[in-house]
GROMACS .gro file of C-alpha atoms in nm:
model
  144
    1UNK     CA    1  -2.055   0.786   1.099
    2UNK     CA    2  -1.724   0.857   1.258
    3UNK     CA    3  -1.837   1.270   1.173
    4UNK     CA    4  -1.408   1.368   1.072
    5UNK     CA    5  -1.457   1.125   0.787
    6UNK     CA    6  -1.544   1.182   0.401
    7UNK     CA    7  -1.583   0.943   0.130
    8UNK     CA    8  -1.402   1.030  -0.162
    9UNK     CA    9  -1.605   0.901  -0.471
   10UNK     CA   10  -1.446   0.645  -0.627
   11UNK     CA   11  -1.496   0.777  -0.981
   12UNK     CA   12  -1.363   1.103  -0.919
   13UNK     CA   13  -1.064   0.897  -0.721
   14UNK     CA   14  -0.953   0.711  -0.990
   15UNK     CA   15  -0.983   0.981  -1.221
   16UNK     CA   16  -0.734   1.206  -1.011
   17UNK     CA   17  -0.519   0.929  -0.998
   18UNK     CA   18  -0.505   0.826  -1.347
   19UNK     CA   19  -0.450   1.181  -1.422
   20UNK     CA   20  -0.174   1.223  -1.205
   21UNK     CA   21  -0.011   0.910  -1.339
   22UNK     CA   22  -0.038   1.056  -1.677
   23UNK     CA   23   0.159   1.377  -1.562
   24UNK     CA   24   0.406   1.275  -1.380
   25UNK     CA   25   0.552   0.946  -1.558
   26UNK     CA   26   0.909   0.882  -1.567
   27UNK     CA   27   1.150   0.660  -1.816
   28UNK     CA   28   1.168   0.479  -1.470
   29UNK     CA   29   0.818   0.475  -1.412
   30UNK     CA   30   0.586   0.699  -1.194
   31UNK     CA   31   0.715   0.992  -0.964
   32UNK     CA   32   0.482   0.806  -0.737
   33UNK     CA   33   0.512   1.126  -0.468
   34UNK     CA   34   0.407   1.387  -0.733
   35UNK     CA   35   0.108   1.121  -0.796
   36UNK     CA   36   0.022   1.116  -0.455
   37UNK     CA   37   0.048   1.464  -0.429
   38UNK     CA   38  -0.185   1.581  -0.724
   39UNK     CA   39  -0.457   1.341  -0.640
   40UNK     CA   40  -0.480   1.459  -0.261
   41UNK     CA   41  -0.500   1.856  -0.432
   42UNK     CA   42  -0.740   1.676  -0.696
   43UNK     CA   43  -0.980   1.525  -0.439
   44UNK     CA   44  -0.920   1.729  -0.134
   45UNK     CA   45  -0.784   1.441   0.037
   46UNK     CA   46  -0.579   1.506   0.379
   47UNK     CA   47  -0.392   1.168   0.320
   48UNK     CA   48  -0.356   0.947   0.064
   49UNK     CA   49  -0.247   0.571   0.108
   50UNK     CA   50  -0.080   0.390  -0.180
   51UNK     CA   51  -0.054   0.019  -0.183
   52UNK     CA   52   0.184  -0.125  -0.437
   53UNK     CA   53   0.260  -0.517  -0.487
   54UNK     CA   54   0.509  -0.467  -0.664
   55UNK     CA   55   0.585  -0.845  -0.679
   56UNK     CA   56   0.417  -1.174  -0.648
   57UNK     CA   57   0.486  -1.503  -0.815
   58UNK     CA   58   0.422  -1.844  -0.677
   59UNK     CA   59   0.560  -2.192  -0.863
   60UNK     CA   60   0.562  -2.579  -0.750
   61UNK     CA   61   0.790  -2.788  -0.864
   62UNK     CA   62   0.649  -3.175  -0.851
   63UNK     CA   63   0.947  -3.450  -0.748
   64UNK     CA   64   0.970  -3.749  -0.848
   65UNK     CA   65   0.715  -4.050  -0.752
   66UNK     CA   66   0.994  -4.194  -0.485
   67UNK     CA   67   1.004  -3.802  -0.303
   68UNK     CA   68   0.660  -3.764  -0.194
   69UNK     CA   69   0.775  -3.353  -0.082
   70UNK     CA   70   0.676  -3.095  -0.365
   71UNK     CA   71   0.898  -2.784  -0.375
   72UNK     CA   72   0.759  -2.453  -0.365
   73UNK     CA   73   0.930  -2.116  -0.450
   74UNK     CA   74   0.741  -1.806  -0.378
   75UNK     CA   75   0.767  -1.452  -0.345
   76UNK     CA   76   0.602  -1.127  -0.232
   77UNK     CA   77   0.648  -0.760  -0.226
   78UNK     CA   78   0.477  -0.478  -0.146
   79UNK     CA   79   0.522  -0.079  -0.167
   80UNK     CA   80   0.331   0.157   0.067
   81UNK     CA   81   0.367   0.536   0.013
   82UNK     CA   82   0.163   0.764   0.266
   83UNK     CA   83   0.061   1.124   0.148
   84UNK     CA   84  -0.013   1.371   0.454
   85UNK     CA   85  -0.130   1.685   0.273
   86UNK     CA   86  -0.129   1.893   0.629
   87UNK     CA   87   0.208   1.798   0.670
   88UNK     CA   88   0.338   1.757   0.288
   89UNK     CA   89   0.565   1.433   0.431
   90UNK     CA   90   0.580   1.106   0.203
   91UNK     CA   91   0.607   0.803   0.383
   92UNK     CA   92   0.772   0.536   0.133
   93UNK     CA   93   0.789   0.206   0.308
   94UNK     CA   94   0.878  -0.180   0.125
   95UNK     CA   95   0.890  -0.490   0.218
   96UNK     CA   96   0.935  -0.854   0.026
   97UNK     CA   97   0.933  -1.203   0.139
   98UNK     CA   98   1.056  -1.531  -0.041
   99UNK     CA   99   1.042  -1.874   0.046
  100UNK     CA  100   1.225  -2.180  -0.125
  101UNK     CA  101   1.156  -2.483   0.075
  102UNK     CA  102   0.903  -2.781   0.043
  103UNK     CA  103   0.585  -2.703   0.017
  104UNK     CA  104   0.363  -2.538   0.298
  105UNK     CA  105   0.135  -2.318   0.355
  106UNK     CA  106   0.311  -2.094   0.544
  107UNK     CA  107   0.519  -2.068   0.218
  108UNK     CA  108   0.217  -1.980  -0.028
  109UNK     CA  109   0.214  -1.616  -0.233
  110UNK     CA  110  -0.080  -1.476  -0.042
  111UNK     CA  111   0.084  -1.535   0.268
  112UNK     CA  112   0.413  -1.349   0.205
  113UNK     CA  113   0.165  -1.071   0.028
  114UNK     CA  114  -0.011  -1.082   0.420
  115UNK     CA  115   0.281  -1.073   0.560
  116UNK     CA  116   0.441  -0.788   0.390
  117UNK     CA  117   0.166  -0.604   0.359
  118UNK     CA  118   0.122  -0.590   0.743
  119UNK     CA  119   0.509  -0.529   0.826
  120UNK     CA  120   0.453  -0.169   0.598
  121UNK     CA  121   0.161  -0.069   0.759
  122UNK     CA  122   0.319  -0.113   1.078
  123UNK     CA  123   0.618   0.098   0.957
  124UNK     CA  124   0.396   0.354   0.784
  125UNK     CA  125   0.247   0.407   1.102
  126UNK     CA  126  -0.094   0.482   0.953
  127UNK     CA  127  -0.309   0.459   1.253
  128UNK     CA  128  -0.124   0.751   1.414
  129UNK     CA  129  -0.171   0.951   1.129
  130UNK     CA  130  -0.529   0.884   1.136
  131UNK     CA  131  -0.553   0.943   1.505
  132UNK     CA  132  -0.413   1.296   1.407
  133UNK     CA  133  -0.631   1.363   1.174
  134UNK     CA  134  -0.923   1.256   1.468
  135UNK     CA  135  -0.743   1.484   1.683
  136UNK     CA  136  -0.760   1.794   1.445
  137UNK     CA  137  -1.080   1.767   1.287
  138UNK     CA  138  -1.217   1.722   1.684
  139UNK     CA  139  -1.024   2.014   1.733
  140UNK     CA  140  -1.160   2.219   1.441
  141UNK     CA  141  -1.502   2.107   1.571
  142UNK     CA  142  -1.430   2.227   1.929
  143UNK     CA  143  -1.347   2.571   1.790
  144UNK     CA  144  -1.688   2.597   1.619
   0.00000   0.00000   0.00000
């Protein structure tokens, strides 16, 4: 084991979560930083990553017989929010993707989903929060 990393049960995850969801609901929808929020407090967590797809729909449209080209209209996006509970920053990134074109399979659903997916991460900038994390809990260790 990486020795700066805990597991946080996934029972008692999804619990916190559900919870939080449950207090902090909106006529918009969830205060999806106050969720965040409680469950790292709830589980002890020192960050919290949110995925969202928030949308993802994929449809074909056959042509005729004499147009041997299907059409395909798809679409993808995706929601990241970050919780750092050192810091108390929330990192809300999004992304979507459509395409509307003949059909390829550069143009399917899961590849937009991919695609989007990987553009917030990179904008999140997870791994550096991570590597800080490294850095302090190898610092806290030092001290010992």
């Amino acid at each position: 084991t990486m020795g700066w990393l805990t597991y946080v049960d996934d029972r008692a995850l999804m619990d916190a979560y559900d919870s939080a969801c449950g207090q902090y609901v909106t006529r918009r929808g969830y205060d999806y930083p106050a969720v965040l929020r409680a469950t790292a407090d709830a589980v002890e967590a020192d960050l919290v990553v949110l995925p969202i797809l928030t949308t993802y729909y994929e449809e074909i449209y056959y042509t005729s017989i004499f147009y041997e080209e299907n059409f395909l209209h798809s679409g993808a996006a995706v929601r990241l929010l970050v919780y750092d509970r050192a810091t108390g920053e929330v990192i809300d990134r999004r992304d979507a993707r459509s395409y509307a074109d003949e059909d390829q399979p550069s143009g399917r659903a899961y590849v937009l989903a991919g695609e989007v997916m990987r553009n917030v991460l990179a904008a999140a900038n997870l791994r550096a929060h991570v590597r800080d994390l490294r850095e302090t809990a190898r610092g806290a260790e030092e001290q010992q």
